PDB file of C-alpha atoms in Angstrom:
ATOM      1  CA  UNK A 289      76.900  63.671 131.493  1.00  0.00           C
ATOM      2  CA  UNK A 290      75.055  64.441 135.036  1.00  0.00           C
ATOM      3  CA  UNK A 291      77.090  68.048 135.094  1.00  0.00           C
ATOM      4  CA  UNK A 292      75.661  68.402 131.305  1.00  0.00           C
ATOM      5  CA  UNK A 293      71.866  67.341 132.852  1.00  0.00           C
ATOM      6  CA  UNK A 294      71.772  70.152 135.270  1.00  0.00           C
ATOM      7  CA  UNK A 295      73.329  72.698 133.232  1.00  0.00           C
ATOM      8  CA  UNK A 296      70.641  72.099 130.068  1.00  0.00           C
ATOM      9  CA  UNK A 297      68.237  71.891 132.846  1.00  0.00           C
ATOM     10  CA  UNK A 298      68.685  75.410 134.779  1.00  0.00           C
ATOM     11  CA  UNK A 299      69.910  76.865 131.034  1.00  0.00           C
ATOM     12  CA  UNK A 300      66.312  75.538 129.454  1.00  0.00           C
ATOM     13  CA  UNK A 301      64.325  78.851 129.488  1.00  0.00           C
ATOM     14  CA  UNK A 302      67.310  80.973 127.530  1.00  0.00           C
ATOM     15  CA  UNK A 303      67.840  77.979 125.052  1.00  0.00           C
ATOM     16  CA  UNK A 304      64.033  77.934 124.299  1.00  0.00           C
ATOM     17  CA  UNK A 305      64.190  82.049 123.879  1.00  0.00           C
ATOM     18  CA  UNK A 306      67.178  81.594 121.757  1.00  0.00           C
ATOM     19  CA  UNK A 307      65.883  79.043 119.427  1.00  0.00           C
ATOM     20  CA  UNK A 308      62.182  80.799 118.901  1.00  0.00           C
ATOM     21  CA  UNK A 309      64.346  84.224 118.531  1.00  0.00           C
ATOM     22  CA  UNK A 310      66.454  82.592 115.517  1.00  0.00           C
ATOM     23  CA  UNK A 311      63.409  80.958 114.109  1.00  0.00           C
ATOM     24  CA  UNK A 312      61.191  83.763 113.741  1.00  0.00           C
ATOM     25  CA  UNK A 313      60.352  85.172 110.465  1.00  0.00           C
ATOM     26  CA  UNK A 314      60.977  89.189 110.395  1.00  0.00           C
ATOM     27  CA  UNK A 315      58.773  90.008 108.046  1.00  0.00           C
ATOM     28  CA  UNK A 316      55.839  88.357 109.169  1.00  0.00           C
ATOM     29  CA  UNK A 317      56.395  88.948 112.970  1.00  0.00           C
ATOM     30  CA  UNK A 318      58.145  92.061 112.801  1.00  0.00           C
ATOM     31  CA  UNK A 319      56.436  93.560 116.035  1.00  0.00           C
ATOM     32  CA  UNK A 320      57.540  90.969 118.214  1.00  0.00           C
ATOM     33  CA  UNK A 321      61.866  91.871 117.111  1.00  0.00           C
ATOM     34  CA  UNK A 322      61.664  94.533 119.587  1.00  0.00           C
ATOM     35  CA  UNK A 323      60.550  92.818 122.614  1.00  0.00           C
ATOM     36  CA  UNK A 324      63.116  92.225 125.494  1.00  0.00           C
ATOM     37  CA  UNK A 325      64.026  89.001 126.895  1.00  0.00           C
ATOM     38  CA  UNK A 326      62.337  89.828 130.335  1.00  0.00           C
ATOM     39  CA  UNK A 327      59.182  90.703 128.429  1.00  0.00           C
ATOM     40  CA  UNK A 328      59.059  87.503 126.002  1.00  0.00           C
ATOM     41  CA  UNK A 329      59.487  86.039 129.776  1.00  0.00           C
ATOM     42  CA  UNK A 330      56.674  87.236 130.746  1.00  0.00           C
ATOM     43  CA  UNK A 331      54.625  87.038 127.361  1.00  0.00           C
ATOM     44  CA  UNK A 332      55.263  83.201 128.051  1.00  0.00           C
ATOM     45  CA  UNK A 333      54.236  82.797 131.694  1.00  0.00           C
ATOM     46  CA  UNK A 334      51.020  85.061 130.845  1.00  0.00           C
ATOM     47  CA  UNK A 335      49.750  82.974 128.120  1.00  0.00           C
ATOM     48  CA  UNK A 336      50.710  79.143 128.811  1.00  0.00           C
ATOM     49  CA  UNK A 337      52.460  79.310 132.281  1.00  0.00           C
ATOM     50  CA  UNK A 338      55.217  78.918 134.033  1.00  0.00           C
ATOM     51  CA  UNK A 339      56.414  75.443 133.172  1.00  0.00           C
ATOM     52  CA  UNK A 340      56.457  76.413 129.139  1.00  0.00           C
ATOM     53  CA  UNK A 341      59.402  77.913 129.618  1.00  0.00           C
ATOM     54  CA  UNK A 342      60.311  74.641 129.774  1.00  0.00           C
ATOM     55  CA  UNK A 343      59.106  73.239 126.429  1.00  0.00           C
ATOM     56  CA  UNK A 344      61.494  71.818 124.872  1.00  0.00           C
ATOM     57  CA  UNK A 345      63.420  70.429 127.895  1.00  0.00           C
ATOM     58  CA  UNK A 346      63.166  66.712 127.187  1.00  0.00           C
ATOM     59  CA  UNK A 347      65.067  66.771 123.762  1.00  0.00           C
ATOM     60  CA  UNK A 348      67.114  69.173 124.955  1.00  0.00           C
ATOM     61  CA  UNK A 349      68.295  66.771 127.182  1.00  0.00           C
ATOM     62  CA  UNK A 350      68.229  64.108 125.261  1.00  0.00           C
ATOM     63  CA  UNK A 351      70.754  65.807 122.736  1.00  0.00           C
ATOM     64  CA  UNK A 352      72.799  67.333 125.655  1.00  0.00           C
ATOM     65  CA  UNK A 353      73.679  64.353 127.758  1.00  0.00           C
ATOM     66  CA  UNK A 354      74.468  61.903 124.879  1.00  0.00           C
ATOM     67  CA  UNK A 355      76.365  64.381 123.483  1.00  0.00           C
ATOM     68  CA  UNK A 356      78.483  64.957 126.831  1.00  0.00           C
ATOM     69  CA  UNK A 357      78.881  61.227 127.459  1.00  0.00           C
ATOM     70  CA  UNK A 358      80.132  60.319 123.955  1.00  0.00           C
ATOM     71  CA  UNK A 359      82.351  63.720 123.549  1.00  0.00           C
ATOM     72  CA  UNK A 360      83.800  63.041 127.010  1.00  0.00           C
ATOM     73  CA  UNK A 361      84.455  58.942 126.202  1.00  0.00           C
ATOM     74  CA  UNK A 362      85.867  59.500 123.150  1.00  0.00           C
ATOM     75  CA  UNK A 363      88.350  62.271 124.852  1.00  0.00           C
ATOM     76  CA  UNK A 364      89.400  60.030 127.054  1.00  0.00           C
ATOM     77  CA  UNK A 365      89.963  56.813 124.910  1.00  0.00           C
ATOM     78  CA  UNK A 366      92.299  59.385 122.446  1.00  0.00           C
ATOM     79  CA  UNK A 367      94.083  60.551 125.495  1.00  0.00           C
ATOM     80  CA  UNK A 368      95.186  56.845 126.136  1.00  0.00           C
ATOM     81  CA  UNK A 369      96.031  56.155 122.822  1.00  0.00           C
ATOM     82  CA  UNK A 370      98.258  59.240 122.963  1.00  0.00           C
ATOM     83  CA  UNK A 371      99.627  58.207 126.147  1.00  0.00           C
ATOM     84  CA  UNK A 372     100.368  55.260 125.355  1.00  0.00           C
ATOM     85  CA  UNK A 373     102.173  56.395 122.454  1.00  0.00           C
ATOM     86  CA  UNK A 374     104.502  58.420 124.208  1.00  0.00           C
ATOM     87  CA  UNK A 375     107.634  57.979 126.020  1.00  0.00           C
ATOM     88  CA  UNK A 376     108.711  60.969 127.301  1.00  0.00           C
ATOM     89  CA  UNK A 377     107.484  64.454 128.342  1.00  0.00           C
ATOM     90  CA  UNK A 378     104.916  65.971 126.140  1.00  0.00           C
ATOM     91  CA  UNK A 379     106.088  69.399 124.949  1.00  0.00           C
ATOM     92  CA  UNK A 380     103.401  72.213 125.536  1.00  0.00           C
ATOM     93  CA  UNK A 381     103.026  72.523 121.549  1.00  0.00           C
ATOM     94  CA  UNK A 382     102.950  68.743 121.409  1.00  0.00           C
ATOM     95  CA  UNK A 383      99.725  68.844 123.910  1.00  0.00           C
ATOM     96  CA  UNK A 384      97.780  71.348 122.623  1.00  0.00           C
ATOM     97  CA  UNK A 385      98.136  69.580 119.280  1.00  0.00           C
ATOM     98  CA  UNK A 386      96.893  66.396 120.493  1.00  0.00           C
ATOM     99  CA  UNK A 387      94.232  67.890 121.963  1.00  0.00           C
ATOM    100  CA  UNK A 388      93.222  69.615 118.804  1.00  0.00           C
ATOM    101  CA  UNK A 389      92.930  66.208 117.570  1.00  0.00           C
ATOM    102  CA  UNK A 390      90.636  65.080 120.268  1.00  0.00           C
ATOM    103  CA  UNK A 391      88.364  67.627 120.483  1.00  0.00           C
ATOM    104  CA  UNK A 392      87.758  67.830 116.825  1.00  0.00           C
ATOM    105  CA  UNK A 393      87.301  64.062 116.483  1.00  0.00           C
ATOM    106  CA  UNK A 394      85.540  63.256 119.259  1.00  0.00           C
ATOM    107  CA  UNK A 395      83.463  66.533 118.839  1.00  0.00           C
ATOM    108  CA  UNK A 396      82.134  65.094 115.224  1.00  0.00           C
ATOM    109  CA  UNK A 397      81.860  61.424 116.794  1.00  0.00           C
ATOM    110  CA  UNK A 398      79.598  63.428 119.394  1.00  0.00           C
ATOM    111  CA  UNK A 399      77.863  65.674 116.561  1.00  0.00           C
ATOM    112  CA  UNK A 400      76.784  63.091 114.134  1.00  0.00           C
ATOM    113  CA  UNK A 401      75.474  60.409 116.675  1.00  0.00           C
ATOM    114  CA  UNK A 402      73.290  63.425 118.227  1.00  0.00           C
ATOM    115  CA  UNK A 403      72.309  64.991 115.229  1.00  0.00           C
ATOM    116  CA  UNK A 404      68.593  63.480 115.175  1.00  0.00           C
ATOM    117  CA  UNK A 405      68.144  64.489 118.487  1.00  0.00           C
ATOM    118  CA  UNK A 406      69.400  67.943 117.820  1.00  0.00           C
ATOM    119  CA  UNK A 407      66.707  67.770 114.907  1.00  0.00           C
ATOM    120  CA  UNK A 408      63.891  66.791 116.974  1.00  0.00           C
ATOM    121  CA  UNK A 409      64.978  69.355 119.723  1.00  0.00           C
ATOM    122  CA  UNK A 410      64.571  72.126 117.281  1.00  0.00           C
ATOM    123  CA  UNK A 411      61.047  71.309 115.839  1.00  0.00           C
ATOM    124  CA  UNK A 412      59.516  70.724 119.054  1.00  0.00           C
ATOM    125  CA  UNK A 413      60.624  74.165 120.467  1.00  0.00           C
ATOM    126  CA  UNK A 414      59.973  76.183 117.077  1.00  0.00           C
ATOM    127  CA  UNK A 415      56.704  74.209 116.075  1.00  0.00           C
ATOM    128  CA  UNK A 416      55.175  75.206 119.235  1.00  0.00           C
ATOM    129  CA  UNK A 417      55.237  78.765 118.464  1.00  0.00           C
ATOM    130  CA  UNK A 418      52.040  80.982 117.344  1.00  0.00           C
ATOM    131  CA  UNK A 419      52.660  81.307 113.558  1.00  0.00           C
ATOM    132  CA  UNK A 420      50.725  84.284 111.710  1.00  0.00           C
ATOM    133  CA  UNK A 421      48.603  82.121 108.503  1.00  0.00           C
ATOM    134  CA  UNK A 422      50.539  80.842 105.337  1.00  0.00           C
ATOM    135  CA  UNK A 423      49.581  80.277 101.851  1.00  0.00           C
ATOM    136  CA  UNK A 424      48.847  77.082 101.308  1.00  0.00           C
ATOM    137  CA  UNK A 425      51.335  76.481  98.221  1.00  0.00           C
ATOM    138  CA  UNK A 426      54.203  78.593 100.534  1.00  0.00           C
ATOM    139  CA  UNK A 427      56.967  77.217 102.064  1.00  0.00           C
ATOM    140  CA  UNK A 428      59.309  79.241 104.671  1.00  0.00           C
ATOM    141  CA  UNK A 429      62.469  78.545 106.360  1.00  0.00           C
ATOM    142  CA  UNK A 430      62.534  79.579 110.168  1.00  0.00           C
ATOM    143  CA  UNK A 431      65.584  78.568 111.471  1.00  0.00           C
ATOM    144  CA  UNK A 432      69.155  76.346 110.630  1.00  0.00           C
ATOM    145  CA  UNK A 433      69.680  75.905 114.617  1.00  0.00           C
ATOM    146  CA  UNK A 434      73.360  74.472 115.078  1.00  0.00           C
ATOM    147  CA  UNK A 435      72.537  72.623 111.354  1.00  0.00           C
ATOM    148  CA  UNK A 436      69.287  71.017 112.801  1.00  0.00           C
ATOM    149  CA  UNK A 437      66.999  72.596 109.839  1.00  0.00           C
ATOM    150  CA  UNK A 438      63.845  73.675 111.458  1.00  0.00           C
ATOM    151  CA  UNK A 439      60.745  74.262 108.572  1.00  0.00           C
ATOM    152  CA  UNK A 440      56.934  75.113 107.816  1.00  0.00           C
ATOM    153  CA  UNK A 441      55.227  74.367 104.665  1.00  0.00           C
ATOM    154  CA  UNK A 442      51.778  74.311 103.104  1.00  0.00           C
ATOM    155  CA  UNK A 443      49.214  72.239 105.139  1.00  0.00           C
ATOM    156  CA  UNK A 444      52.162  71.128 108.120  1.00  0.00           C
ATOM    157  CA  UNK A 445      50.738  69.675 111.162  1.00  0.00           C
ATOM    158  CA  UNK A 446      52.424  72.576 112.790  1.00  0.00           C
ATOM    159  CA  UNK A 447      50.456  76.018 111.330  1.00  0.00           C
ATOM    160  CA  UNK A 448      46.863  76.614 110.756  1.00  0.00           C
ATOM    161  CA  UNK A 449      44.934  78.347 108.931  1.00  0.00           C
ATOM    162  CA  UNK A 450      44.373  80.684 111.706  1.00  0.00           C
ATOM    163  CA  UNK A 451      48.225  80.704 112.868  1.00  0.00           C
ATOM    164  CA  UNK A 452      47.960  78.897 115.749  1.00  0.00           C
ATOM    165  CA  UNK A 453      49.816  75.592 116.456  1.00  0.00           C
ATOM    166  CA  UNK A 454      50.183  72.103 117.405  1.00  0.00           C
ATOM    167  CA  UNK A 455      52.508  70.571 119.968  1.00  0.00           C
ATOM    168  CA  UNK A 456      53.435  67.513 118.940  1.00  0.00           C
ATOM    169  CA  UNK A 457      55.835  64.503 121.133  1.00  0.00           C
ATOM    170  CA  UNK A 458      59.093  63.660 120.662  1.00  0.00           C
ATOM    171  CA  UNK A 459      57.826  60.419 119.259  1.00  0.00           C
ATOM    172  CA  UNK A 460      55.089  61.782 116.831  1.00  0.00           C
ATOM    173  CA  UNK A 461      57.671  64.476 115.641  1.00  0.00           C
ATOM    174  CA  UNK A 462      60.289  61.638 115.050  1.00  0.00           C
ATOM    175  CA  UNK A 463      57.665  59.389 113.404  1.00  0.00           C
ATOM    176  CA  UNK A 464      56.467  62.878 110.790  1.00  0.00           C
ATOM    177  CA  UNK A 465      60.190  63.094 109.919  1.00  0.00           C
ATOM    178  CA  UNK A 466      60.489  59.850 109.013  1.00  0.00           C
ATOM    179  CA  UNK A 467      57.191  59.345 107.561  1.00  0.00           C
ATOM    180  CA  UNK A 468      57.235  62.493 105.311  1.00  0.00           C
ATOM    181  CA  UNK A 469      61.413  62.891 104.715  1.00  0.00           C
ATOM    182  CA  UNK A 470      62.446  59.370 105.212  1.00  0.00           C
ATOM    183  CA  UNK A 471      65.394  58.190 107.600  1.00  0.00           C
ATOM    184  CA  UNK A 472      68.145  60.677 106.366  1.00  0.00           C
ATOM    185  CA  UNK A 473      65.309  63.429 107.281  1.00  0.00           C
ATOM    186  CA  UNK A 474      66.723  63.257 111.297  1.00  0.00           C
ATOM    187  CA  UNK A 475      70.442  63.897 109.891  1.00  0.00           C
ATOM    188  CA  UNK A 476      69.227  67.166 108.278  1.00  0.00           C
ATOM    189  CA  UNK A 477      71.876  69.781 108.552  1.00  0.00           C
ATOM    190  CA  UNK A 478      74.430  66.963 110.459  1.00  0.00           C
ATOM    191  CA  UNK A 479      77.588  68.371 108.031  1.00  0.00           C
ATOM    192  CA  UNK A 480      76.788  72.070 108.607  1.00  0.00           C
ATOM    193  CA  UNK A 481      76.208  71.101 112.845  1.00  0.00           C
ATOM    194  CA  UNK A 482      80.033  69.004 112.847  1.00  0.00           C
ATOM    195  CA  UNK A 483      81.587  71.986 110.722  1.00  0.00           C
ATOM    196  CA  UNK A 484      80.110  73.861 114.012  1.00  0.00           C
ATOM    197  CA  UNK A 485      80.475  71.644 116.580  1.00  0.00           C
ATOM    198  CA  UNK A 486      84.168  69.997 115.657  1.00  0.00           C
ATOM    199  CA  UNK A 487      86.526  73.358 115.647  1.00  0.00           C
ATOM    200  CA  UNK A 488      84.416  74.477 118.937  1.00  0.00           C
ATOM    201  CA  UNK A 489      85.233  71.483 120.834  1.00  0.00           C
ATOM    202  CA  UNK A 490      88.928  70.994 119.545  1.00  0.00           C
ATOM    203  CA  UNK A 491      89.609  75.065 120.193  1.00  0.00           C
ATOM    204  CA  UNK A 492      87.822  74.627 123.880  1.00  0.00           C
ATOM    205  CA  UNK A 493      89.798  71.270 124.643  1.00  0.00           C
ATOM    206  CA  UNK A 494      92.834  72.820 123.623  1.00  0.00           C
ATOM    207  CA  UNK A 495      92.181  75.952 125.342  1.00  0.00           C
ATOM    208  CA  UNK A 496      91.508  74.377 128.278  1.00  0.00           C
ATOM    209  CA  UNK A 497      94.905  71.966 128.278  1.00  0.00           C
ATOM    210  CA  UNK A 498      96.879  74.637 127.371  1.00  0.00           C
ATOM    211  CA  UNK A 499      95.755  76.874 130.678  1.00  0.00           C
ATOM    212  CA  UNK A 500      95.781  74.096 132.926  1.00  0.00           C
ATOM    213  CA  UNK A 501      99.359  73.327 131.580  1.00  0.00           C
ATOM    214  CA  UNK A 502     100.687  77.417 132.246  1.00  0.00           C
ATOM    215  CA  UNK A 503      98.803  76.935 136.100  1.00  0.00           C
ATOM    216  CA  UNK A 504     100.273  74.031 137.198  1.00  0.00           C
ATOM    217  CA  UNK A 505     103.856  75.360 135.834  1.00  0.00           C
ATOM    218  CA  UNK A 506     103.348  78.297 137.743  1.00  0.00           C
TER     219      UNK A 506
END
């Protein structure tokens, strides 16, 4: 979890890029799909200073470290079981099967207890972008980040009239969801973000037993 905290941390500024790149709409903000990353860098900086590359940072953490401290836990309890299980040598194919296992279980354990978080990370850092003015009566996807479902509609507290927008707390962004999609609104998109999240972590766990296994035997 404290390794996780400093790599969200010093990875902040690209994450926030990333997510504003994936939310934007092309044919509304067409001009801005051929900017570099140094120059939306700088575009940022110029206009609200250097800490806003950093917007964002507190749910991103907040999804990050949970997520490494359950993921990690749950690892490690399904490595006992397994050990425990066994009375011999594990056999290389044996190992990287278990391992599947764990990394795909505890990866959706992980997934679905983070999912809100996830949620609120992704509507902080794409409702604080400069939006160009919607009809009223229009409603436009911007971005299905990791299955967090990111949105703008008619009259949202996030667009105005004149396209600017409205930065908003983690709490008050929580307390719209709820307010305006209920509970189940902070699990938006949680089976599309496990049917990411699960084969990632069980193919990097694996990966990663698997190597350490052909080291140490050499």
């Amino acid at each position: 979890a404290s390794a996780r905290f400093v790599a969200s941390l010093s990875t902040a500024p690209f994450e926030l890029l990333r997510t504003q790149q994936a939310a934007r709409v092309a044919t509304s903000q067409a001009g801005h799909n051929n900017i570099g990353m140094i120059a939306e860098f700088r575009n940022m900086i110029r206009s609200d200073g250097f800490l806003s590359l950093f917007r964002g940072v507190y749910p991103t953490l907040l999804r990050d470290v949970p997520f490494s401290a359950v993921y990690w836990v749950s690892i490690e309890t399904m490595r006992d079981f397994w050990r425990n299980r066994r009375s011999g040598a594990t056999s290389a194919w044996e190992q990287a099967g278990q391992a599947l296992v764990n990394g795909c279980v505890s990866g959706t354990i992980a997934a679905a207890v983070t999912t809100p978080l996830d949620v609120l990370k992704t509507r902080s850092q794409v409702g604080t972008q400069t939006l160009p003015p919607i009809n009223a009566n229009e409603t436009t996807i911007q971005c299905d980040h990791a299955g967090a479902l990111a949105y703008r509609s008619g009259g949202s507290q996030t667009s105005s009239a004149s396209g600017t927008t409205t930065s908003q707390s983690t709490l008050q962004i929580a307390r719209s969801i709820v307010e305006e999609e209920g509970i189940t609104g902070l699990w938006r998109g949680n089976t599309a973000r496990i049917l990411k999240v699960a084969p990632a972590c069980a193919i990097m766990i694996s990966s990663y037993e698997i190597g350490k296994r052909i080291l140490i035997s050499e």
